[in-house]
Amino acid sequence: MPPRLSRPRRESVRRRLLEWYGKSRRDLPWRRSDDPYRIWLSETMLQQTRVETVVPYYRRFLERFPDLRSLALADEQDVLKQWEGLGYYSRARNLKRAAEMVLRDHGGRVPSDPEALGSLPGIGRYTSGAIRSIAFKQPAPVVDGNVKRVLARLLAEPGLSETRLWELAGQLVEGEHPDLLNQALMELGATVCVPRNPLCSTCPLRRGCAGAATGRPEDFPARAPRPPPRAVRALGGILRSRGRLLLMRRPSRGLLGGLWEIPSVPGDDPGTLVEALRERTGLGSRAGAALGEVRHVFTHRDLTLRVVELERDGGRKRAPAGDAEALWCGSAEIARLPLSRLMHKVLELAER
DNA sequence: AAGCCGGGGTA
DNA sequence: TACCCAGGCTT
C-alpha cells in the first residue's frame, strides 16, 4: 500500500502542528523535565487515564519515589498504596518490577533502544515510542487514542487499520523535534479534536481535514460497541477481633491484584464464605447479621457485594493454605494497605 | 483478534 | 445513563 500522505502534505501538517503546539500546549508537570524516569512514570499513569486525574498522583508519587532507584528498592505494597484509586494496578506492579530490572541490568539508567525498552514489563509499543521520542528525542511514532482520532479524521477512511495508523504516525514524526511533534498530535486530540463536539473552527489542521469536510467528524474513527458490564454478586465478611479487622491480600494476578480486601467469595452463600475462610486461614466462623450491600461497577463487571458480620467460631485447625496472606488490622494498619474503591465503600459500611 | 484489567470526568 | 480516556498483557 502506498503512503497516504504526500511529502508536501506531510510537511504542511508537521509545520502547523508544531506551530500550534508552541502556543497552545498546556503546562503539565511532566513537561517540565526530560528525566526519562519521569517521562516513563507519566506515560504509565496516563495509560487509559485522563490528564486531570493523573496530575495529583504524579506529584505524590514523585515525592515518595523521586528517582528510579528509590522505586526499585521500595516495597511493592508502598508502591501500590501510592497507586491506590488510580486503577489498572498491574501498571504499578509492572513499573516497580521494571525499575528493578533497569537498576540491575542497565545501571539504573532507562535504556533508549527499542529492544531493551520493549522487554520491560508494562512498556508496549506506545509507551516505548513515547519514552524514545519525548525523553531521548528519537523519531519514534506513538499511536494512542488521541493520535488515532486525529489521523482517522484527517483521512476519513472507513477501514483505517492499526498498521496504517502506525505507518502514518511514523511518517509524521520523521524530522525535527519528534518529542514536540508527538505531543502536539496527542495534545490536539485531547483539547481540540475531541471525541464529541470537536472544535474544528480552531483546529490548525482544519484545512485539508477530510473528516471535517464530511460534516460529521465524530463518525471517525468508527467505534466498536462495548457490551455492558455483566452483573455479578459476591459475599464478603467482616470479622473483628479486639478492635481489629481481618483483611486478606488478593492474588497478584487478575482483578485488583495485590490489593487487600475483606474475605470474599463469588455468589451469595454464607456457607461458602465460612468454608473459604477456613480453607485459606484455618479460622472458624459463622455468619452473623447482614450489614448491607455495596455496588461497584468496573469496566466489564457490575458487582454487588453483600456484606455480613462474621463471628469467630473455633480455632485454627490447620495452617493457612498456599500464598494466602491474612492480617489482623487496626485503623493504622488499614491506612497503610492498598485498597480498592470498592473496599473503601465496604469499610464505610462496616463503620456504621 | 478479542477479552481482561479501574476509576472517574463529562455530556 | 453511556462513552472513553497519552494501553499492556494474555489467550
Tab-separated table of C-alpha atoms (C1' of nucleotides) in Angstrom:
chain	number	residue	atom	x	y	z
A	1	MET	CA	0.000	0.000	0.000
A	2	PRO	CA	1.309	3.473	-0.865
A	3	PRO	CA	1.661	6.046	1.877
A	4	ARG	CA	-1.473	8.114	2.309
A	5	LEU	CA	0.271	11.425	2.784
A	6	SER	CA	2.458	13.015	0.126
A	7	ARG	CA	5.650	14.617	1.319
A	8	PRO	CA	4.403	18.197	0.882
A	9	ARG	CA	1.213	17.342	2.744
A	10	ARG	CA	3.264	15.725	5.499
A	11	GLU	CA	5.473	18.768	5.861
A	12	SER	CA	2.472	21.069	5.952
A	13	VAL	CA	0.799	19.037	8.703
A	14	ARG	CA	4.040	18.877	10.681
A	15	ARG	CA	4.624	22.616	10.457
A	16	ARG	CA	1.077	23.515	11.500
A	17	LEU	CA	1.133	21.042	14.393
A	18	LEU	CA	4.436	22.340	15.758
A	19	GLU	CA	3.404	25.957	15.464
A	20	TRP	CA	0.056	25.307	17.135
A	21	TYR	CA	1.637	23.284	19.937
A	22	GLY	CA	4.159	26.030	20.631
A	23	LYS	CA	1.399	28.421	21.596
A	24	SER	CA	-1.313	26.031	22.810
A	25	ARG	CA	0.455	23.446	24.946
A	26	ARG	CA	-0.782	23.001	28.466
A	27	ASP	CA	1.651	23.430	31.317
A	28	LEU	CA	1.729	19.876	32.695
A	29	PRO	CA	4.101	18.676	35.434
A	30	TRP	CA	5.816	16.061	33.269
A	31	ARG	CA	6.516	18.649	30.577
A	32	ARG	CA	8.922	20.404	32.908
A	33	SER	CA	11.537	17.668	32.814
A	34	ASP	CA	13.421	15.492	30.350
A	35	ASP	CA	14.205	12.904	33.021
A	36	PRO	CA	13.419	9.542	31.354
A	37	TYR	CA	12.169	8.156	34.680
A	38	ARG	CA	9.658	10.969	34.994
A	39	ILE	CA	8.547	10.649	31.371
A	40	TRP	CA	8.140	6.899	31.869
A	41	LEU	CA	6.133	7.391	35.053
A	42	SER	CA	3.820	9.931	33.456
A	43	GLU	CA	3.232	7.799	30.364
A	44	THR	CA	2.423	4.785	32.528
A	45	MET	CA	-0.021	6.712	34.693
A	46	LEU	CA	-1.629	8.231	31.605
A	47	GLN	CA	-2.482	4.846	30.097
A	48	GLN	CA	-6.278	4.876	29.800
A	49	THR	CA	-6.367	7.645	32.375
A	50	ARG	CA	-7.161	11.328	31.967
A	51	VAL	CA	-4.588	14.048	32.444
A	52	GLU	CA	-6.538	15.783	35.213
A	53	THR	CA	-6.803	12.525	37.137
A	54	VAL	CA	-3.100	11.800	36.834
A	55	VAL	CA	-1.638	15.156	37.923
A	56	PRO	CA	-2.060	14.788	41.720
A	57	TYR	CA	-0.965	11.121	41.611
A	58	TYR	CA	2.109	12.048	39.583
A	59	ARG	CA	3.175	14.695	42.122
A	60	ARG	CA	2.624	12.469	45.146
A	61	PHE	CA	4.358	9.505	43.551
A	62	LEU	CA	7.473	11.563	42.795
A	63	GLU	CA	7.598	12.919	46.332
A	64	ARG	CA	7.605	9.371	47.626
A	65	PHE	CA	9.799	7.847	44.865
A	66	PRO	CA	11.845	10.732	43.422
A	67	ASP	CA	14.086	8.566	41.252
A	68	LEU	CA	14.254	5.144	39.659
A	69	ARG	CA	16.481	3.732	42.391
A	70	SER	CA	14.079	4.663	45.192
A	71	LEU	CA	11.279	2.952	43.277
A	72	ALA	CA	13.332	-0.155	42.541
A	73	LEU	CA	14.249	-0.549	46.215
A	74	ALA	CA	10.753	0.195	47.514
A	75	ASP	CA	8.229	-2.216	48.956
A	76	GLU	CA	5.581	-3.231	46.412
A	77	GLN	CA	2.862	-2.553	48.980
A	78	ASP	CA	4.037	1.055	49.293
A	79	VAL	CA	4.048	1.470	45.526
A	80	LEU	CA	0.521	0.087	45.258
A	81	LYS	CA	-0.542	2.397	48.086
A	82	GLN	CA	0.629	5.385	46.045
A	83	TRP	CA	-1.341	3.985	43.093
A	84	GLU	CA	-4.479	3.449	45.176
A	85	GLY	CA	-7.542	4.788	43.369
A	86	LEU	CA	-5.817	5.180	40.007
A	87	GLY	CA	-6.885	1.764	38.728
A	88	TYR	CA	-5.235	-0.795	36.455
A	89	TYR	CA	-2.928	-1.829	39.262
A	90	SER	CA	-0.786	-4.089	37.092
A	91	ARG	CA	0.698	-0.811	35.845
A	92	ALA	CA	2.159	-0.156	39.286
A	93	ARG	CA	3.404	-3.702	39.796
A	94	ASN	CA	4.974	-3.774	36.311
A	95	LEU	CA	6.563	-0.342	36.779
A	96	LYS	CA	8.139	-1.381	40.059
A	97	ARG	CA	9.392	-4.650	38.590
A	98	ALA	CA	10.730	-2.897	35.502
A	99	ALA	CA	12.565	-0.393	37.717
A	100	GLU	CA	14.260	-3.302	39.460
A	101	MET	CA	15.308	-4.684	36.076
A	102	VAL	CA	16.681	-1.324	34.918
A	103	LEU	CA	18.648	-0.934	38.142
A	104	ARG	CA	20.071	-4.439	37.820
A	105	ASP	CA	20.640	-4.685	34.056
A	106	HIS	CA	21.209	-1.078	32.970
A	107	GLY	CA	22.902	0.525	35.955
A	108	GLY	CA	19.751	2.414	36.837
A	109	ARG	CA	19.639	4.306	33.535
A	110	VAL	CA	16.452	3.928	31.486
A	111	PRO	CA	17.507	2.283	28.206
A	112	SER	CA	16.875	4.179	24.971
A	113	ASP	CA	16.895	1.343	22.454
A	114	PRO	CA	13.570	-0.215	21.463
A	115	GLU	CA	14.630	-3.806	22.175
A	116	ALA	CA	15.594	-3.114	25.779
A	117	LEU	CA	12.639	-0.810	26.388
A	118	GLY	CA	10.117	-3.192	24.881
A	119	SER	CA	11.339	-6.080	27.003
A	120	LEU	CA	10.400	-4.235	30.206
A	121	PRO	CA	7.044	-5.211	31.721
A	122	GLY	CA	4.377	-2.585	31.170
A	123	ILE	CA	6.151	-0.949	28.231
A	124	GLY	CA	4.374	-1.686	24.975
A	125	ARG	CA	4.556	-0.081	21.583
A	126	TYR	CA	3.007	3.201	22.654
A	127	THR	CA	4.975	3.760	25.857
A	128	SER	CA	8.206	2.750	24.162
A	129	GLY	CA	7.602	5.318	21.439
A	130	ALA	CA	6.690	7.983	23.975
A	131	ILE	CA	9.845	7.461	26.031
A	132	ARG	CA	12.086	7.264	22.968
A	133	SER	CA	10.674	10.416	21.387
A	134	ILE	CA	9.990	12.611	24.427
A	135	ALA	CA	12.940	11.650	26.622
A	136	PHE	CA	15.533	10.658	24.017
A	137	LYS	CA	14.388	12.764	21.017
A	138	GLN	CA	14.247	9.770	18.679
A	139	PRO	CA	11.792	9.864	15.733
A	140	ALA	CA	9.691	7.044	17.177
A	141	PRO	CA	5.942	7.138	16.498
A	142	VAL	CA	3.163	6.957	19.065
A	143	VAL	CA	-0.432	5.974	18.436
A	144	ASP	CA	-2.747	6.467	21.379
A	145	GLY	CA	-6.457	7.210	21.440
A	146	ASN	CA	-5.786	10.852	20.582
A	147	VAL	CA	-3.471	10.206	17.638
A	148	LYS	CA	-5.822	7.557	16.315
A	149	ARG	CA	-8.720	10.008	16.348
A	150	VAL	CA	-6.757	12.874	14.785
A	151	LEU	CA	-5.403	10.732	11.943
A	152	ALA	CA	-8.689	8.916	11.387
A	153	ARG	CA	-10.469	12.236	10.926
A	154	LEU	CA	-7.703	13.792	8.872
A	155	LEU	CA	-8.049	10.968	6.341
A	156	ALA	CA	-11.678	9.922	6.916
A	157	GLU	CA	-11.168	6.412	5.619
A	158	PRO	CA	-13.673	3.874	6.907
A	159	GLY	CA	-11.367	0.920	7.469
A	160	LEU	CA	-8.153	2.551	8.683
A	161	SER	CA	-6.087	-0.266	10.171
A	162	GLU	CA	-3.765	-0.110	13.163
A	163	THR	CA	-0.872	-0.949	10.873
A	164	ARG	CA	-1.630	2.037	8.680
A	165	LEU	CA	-2.045	4.324	11.670
A	166	TRP	CA	1.427	3.437	12.966
A	167	GLU	CA	2.817	3.866	9.483
A	168	LEU	CA	1.318	7.334	9.180
A	169	ALA	CA	2.454	8.342	12.655
A	170	GLY	CA	5.928	7.130	11.710
A	171	GLN	CA	5.980	9.317	8.611
A	172	LEU	CA	4.800	12.358	10.528
A	173	VAL	CA	7.326	12.052	13.343
A	174	GLU	CA	10.255	11.808	10.938
A	175	GLY	CA	12.143	15.104	11.088
A	176	GLU	CA	12.983	17.776	13.622
A	177	HIS	CA	11.548	17.779	17.164
A	178	PRO	CA	9.986	14.306	17.349
A	179	ASP	CA	9.215	14.972	21.023
A	180	LEU	CA	7.176	18.078	20.240
A	181	LEU	CA	5.538	16.546	17.171
A	182	ASN	CA	4.198	13.539	19.059
A	183	GLN	CA	2.993	15.632	21.965
A	184	ALA	CA	1.354	18.062	19.531
A	185	LEU	CA	-0.610	15.219	17.926
A	186	MET	CA	-1.790	13.996	21.316
A	187	GLU	CA	-2.493	17.485	22.626
A	188	LEU	CA	-4.595	18.262	19.582
A	189	GLY	CA	-6.638	15.116	20.125
A	190	ALA	CA	-7.064	15.874	23.813
A	191	THR	CA	-8.082	19.520	23.536
A	192	VAL	CA	-9.400	20.216	20.016
A	193	CYS	CA	-10.055	17.017	18.075
A	194	VAL	CA	-12.048	15.597	20.984
A	195	PRO	CA	-14.421	12.603	20.650
A	196	ARG	CA	-17.642	14.597	20.743
A	197	ASN	CA	-18.224	18.146	19.500
A	198	PRO	CA	-14.698	18.680	18.169
A	199	LEU	CA	-13.581	22.323	17.928
A	200	CYS	CA	-12.884	22.248	14.192
A	201	SER	CA	-13.125	26.022	13.875
A	202	THR	CA	-9.969	26.429	15.967
A	203	CYS	CA	-8.085	23.418	14.590
A	204	PRO	CA	-4.741	24.044	12.881
A	205	LEU	CA	-5.402	21.049	10.603
A	206	ARG	CA	-8.877	22.208	9.575
A	207	ARG	CA	-7.704	22.934	6.049
A	208	GLY	CA	-7.282	19.578	4.350
A	209	CYS	CA	-9.121	17.583	7.028
A	210	ALA	CA	-11.305	15.033	5.248
A	211	GLY	CA	-13.282	14.318	8.416
A	212	ALA	CA	-14.252	17.947	8.903
A	213	ALA	CA	-15.172	18.137	5.220
A	214	THR	CA	-17.737	15.370	5.656
A	215	GLY	CA	-19.557	17.490	8.238
A	216	ARG	CA	-19.568	14.557	10.651
A	217	PRO	CA	-16.069	14.309	12.103
A	218	GLU	CA	-17.498	12.477	15.124
A	219	ASP	CA	-18.047	9.446	12.890
A	220	PHE	CA	-14.287	8.885	12.812
A	221	PRO	CA	-12.808	6.652	13.955
A	222	ALA	CA	-15.552	4.036	13.841
A	223	ARG	CA	-16.184	2.825	17.368
A	224	ALA	CA	-16.980	-0.728	18.318
A	225	PRO	CA	-19.967	-1.144	20.613
A	226	ARG	CA	-18.907	-2.274	24.042
A	227	PRO	CA	-21.013	-4.884	25.810
A	228	PRO	CA	-22.491	-3.634	29.090
A	229	PRO	CA	-20.792	-4.862	32.276
A	230	ARG	CA	-22.026	-8.267	33.382
A	231	ALA	CA	-23.886	-8.292	36.688
A	232	VAL	CA	-22.244	-10.488	39.324
A	233	ARG	CA	-22.830	-10.999	43.021
A	234	ALA	CA	-20.337	-11.708	45.774
A	235	LEU	CA	-20.414	-12.145	49.532
A	236	GLY	CA	-17.908	-10.625	51.942
A	237	GLY	CA	-17.489	-10.993	55.679
A	238	ILE	CA	-16.475	-8.544	58.404
A	239	LEU	CA	-14.507	-10.468	61.014
A	240	ARG	CA	-13.421	-8.450	64.068
A	241	SER	CA	-11.210	-9.329	66.972
A	242	ARG	CA	-10.159	-6.954	69.756
A	243	GLY	CA	-10.793	-3.858	67.674
A	244	ARG	CA	-9.047	-5.246	64.632
A	245	LEU	CA	-10.363	-6.398	61.267
A	246	LEU	CA	-9.275	-9.386	59.194
A	247	LEU	CA	-8.007	-8.392	55.765
A	248	MET	CA	-6.611	-10.623	53.052
A	249	ARG	CA	-4.343	-9.903	50.122
A	250	ARG	CA	-5.688	-10.632	46.670
A	251	PRO	CA	-3.541	-12.710	44.305
A	252	SER	CA	-1.003	-10.690	42.300
A	253	ARG	CA	-2.631	-11.641	39.024
A	254	GLY	CA	-6.062	-10.609	37.935
A	255	LEU	CA	-8.619	-8.117	39.152
A	256	LEU	CA	-7.319	-5.695	41.809
A	257	GLY	CA	-4.185	-7.822	42.070
A	258	GLY	CA	-2.126	-7.277	45.217
A	259	LEU	CA	-4.763	-5.134	46.911
A	260	TRP	CA	-6.357	-6.008	50.254
A	261	GLU	CA	-9.956	-6.918	50.949
A	262	ILE	CA	-12.288	-8.491	53.454
A	263	PRO	CA	-12.699	-12.265	52.998
A	264	SER	CA	-14.970	-12.677	49.995
A	265	VAL	CA	-16.371	-15.355	47.712
A	266	PRO	CA	-18.351	-15.337	44.481
A	267	GLY	CA	-22.058	-15.942	44.887
A	268	ASP	CA	-24.364	-15.401	47.804
A	269	ASP	CA	-23.925	-18.387	50.107
A	270	PRO	CA	-22.669	-17.759	53.679
A	271	GLY	CA	-21.637	-21.413	53.944
A	272	THR	CA	-19.259	-20.939	51.024
A	273	LEU	CA	-17.723	-17.893	52.687
A	274	VAL	CA	-17.224	-19.640	56.012
A	275	GLU	CA	-15.673	-22.635	54.289
A	276	ALA	CA	-13.383	-20.480	52.152
A	277	LEU	CA	-12.162	-18.602	55.208
A	278	ARG	CA	-11.393	-21.875	56.960
A	279	GLU	CA	-9.598	-23.176	53.858
A	280	ARG	CA	-7.414	-20.106	53.475
A	281	THR	CA	-6.681	-19.167	57.072
A	282	GLY	CA	-7.789	-22.008	59.328
A	283	LEU	CA	-10.143	-19.635	61.107
A	284	GLY	CA	-13.537	-20.983	62.119
A	285	SER	CA	-16.505	-18.640	61.864
A	286	ARG	CA	-20.234	-18.395	61.365
A	287	ALA	CA	-22.253	-15.786	59.511
A	288	GLY	CA	-23.995	-13.139	61.618
A	289	ALA	CA	-26.005	-10.025	60.917
A	290	ALA	CA	-26.231	-8.561	57.430
A	291	LEU	CA	-24.555	-5.161	57.118
A	292	GLY	CA	-25.828	-4.253	53.685
A	293	GLU	CA	-24.765	-4.243	50.062
A	294	VAL	CA	-22.127	-2.332	48.140
A	295	ARG	CA	-22.370	-1.849	44.390
A	296	HIS	CA	-19.301	-1.192	42.301
A	297	VAL	CA	-19.114	-1.009	38.526
A	298	PHE	CA	-15.917	-1.970	36.743
A	299	THR	CA	-15.383	-1.609	33.008
A	300	HIS	CA	-16.869	-5.004	32.283
A	301	ARG	CA	-18.350	-6.109	35.590
A	302	ASP	CA	-21.218	-4.751	37.656
A	303	LEU	CA	-20.576	-6.116	41.120
A	304	THR	CA	-22.946	-6.205	44.028
A	305	LEU	CA	-21.142	-7.254	47.194
A	306	ARG	CA	-23.285	-8.327	50.113
A	307	VAL	CA	-21.539	-7.789	53.439
A	308	VAL	CA	-22.258	-9.778	56.581
A	309	GLU	CA	-20.760	-9.895	60.047
A	310	LEU	CA	-18.698	-12.979	60.815
A	311	GLU	CA	-18.281	-14.313	64.331
A	312	ARG	CA	-15.320	-16.391	65.464
A	313	ASP	CA	-16.293	-19.990	65.985
A	314	GLY	CA	-13.486	-22.422	66.609
A	315	GLY	CA	-9.766	-22.058	66.352
A	316	ARG	CA	-7.167	-22.743	63.727
A	317	LYS	CA	-7.460	-26.348	62.760
A	318	ARG	CA	-4.879	-26.115	60.006
A	319	ALA	CA	-2.240	-23.750	58.733
A	320	PRO	CA	-3.113	-21.065	56.191
A	321	ALA	CA	-3.079	-22.567	52.712
A	322	GLY	CA	-0.946	-21.567	49.755
A	323	ASP	CA	0.107	-17.960	49.347
A	324	ALA	CA	-2.919	-16.597	51.108
A	325	GLU	CA	-1.927	-13.631	53.232
A	326	ALA	CA	-4.166	-12.538	56.030
A	327	LEU	CA	-3.658	-9.755	58.576
A	328	TRP	CA	-5.498	-8.527	61.640
A	329	CYS	CA	-5.524	-4.797	61.079
A	330	GLY	CA	-6.202	-1.816	63.309
A	331	SER	CA	-7.045	1.505	61.741
A	332	ALA	CA	-3.355	2.429	61.449
A	333	GLU	CA	-2.507	-0.738	59.524
A	334	ILE	CA	-5.558	-0.403	57.304
A	335	ALA	CA	-4.470	3.104	56.343
A	336	ARG	CA	-1.137	1.701	55.191
A	337	LEU	CA	-2.551	-1.051	52.948
A	338	PRO	CA	-3.599	-0.518	49.328
A	339	LEU	CA	-7.363	-0.871	48.988
A	340	SER	CA	-9.681	-0.570	46.006
A	341	ARG	CA	-12.510	1.952	45.840
A	342	LEU	CA	-14.856	-0.975	46.349
A	343	MET	CA	-13.179	-1.864	49.643
A	344	HIS	CA	-13.277	1.726	50.852
A	345	LYS	CA	-17.032	1.603	50.359
A	346	VAL	CA	-17.150	-1.640	52.336
A	347	LEU	CA	-15.174	-0.166	55.229
A	348	GLU	CA	-17.525	2.820	55.323
A	349	LEU	CA	-20.387	0.380	55.603
A	350	ALA	CA	-18.649	-1.544	58.374
A	351	GLU	CA	-18.001	1.553	60.474
A	352	ARG	CA	-21.655	2.431	60.870
B	1	DA	C1'	-8.418	-10.535	17.216
B	2	DA	C1'	-10.624	-10.303	21.415
B	3	DG	C1'	-11.084	-10.280	26.371
B	4	DC	C1'	-9.362	-8.727	30.732
B	5	DC	C1'	-7.842	-5.011	33.634
B	6	DG	C1'	-10.263	0.540	37.360
B	7	DG	C1'	-11.801	4.586	38.051
B	8	DG	C1'	-13.655	8.899	37.017
B	9	DG	C1'	-14.919	13.078	34.099
B	10	DT	C1'	-18.319	14.530	31.036
B	11	DA	C1'	-22.354	15.295	28.033
C	1	DT	C1'	-27.007	6.622	31.504
C	2	DA	C1'	-23.121	5.849	28.137
C	3	DC	C1'	-18.842	6.912	26.462
C	4	DC	C1'	-13.987	6.914	26.663
C	5	DC	C1'	-9.625	8.162	28.386
C	6	DA	C1'	-1.334	9.714	26.410
C	7	DG	C1'	-2.522	0.871	26.661
C	8	DG	C1'	-0.474	-3.641	28.015
C	9	DC	C1'	-0.907	-8.405	28.561
C	10	DT	C1'	-2.830	-12.866	27.753
C	11	DT	C1'	-5.018	-16.385	25.119
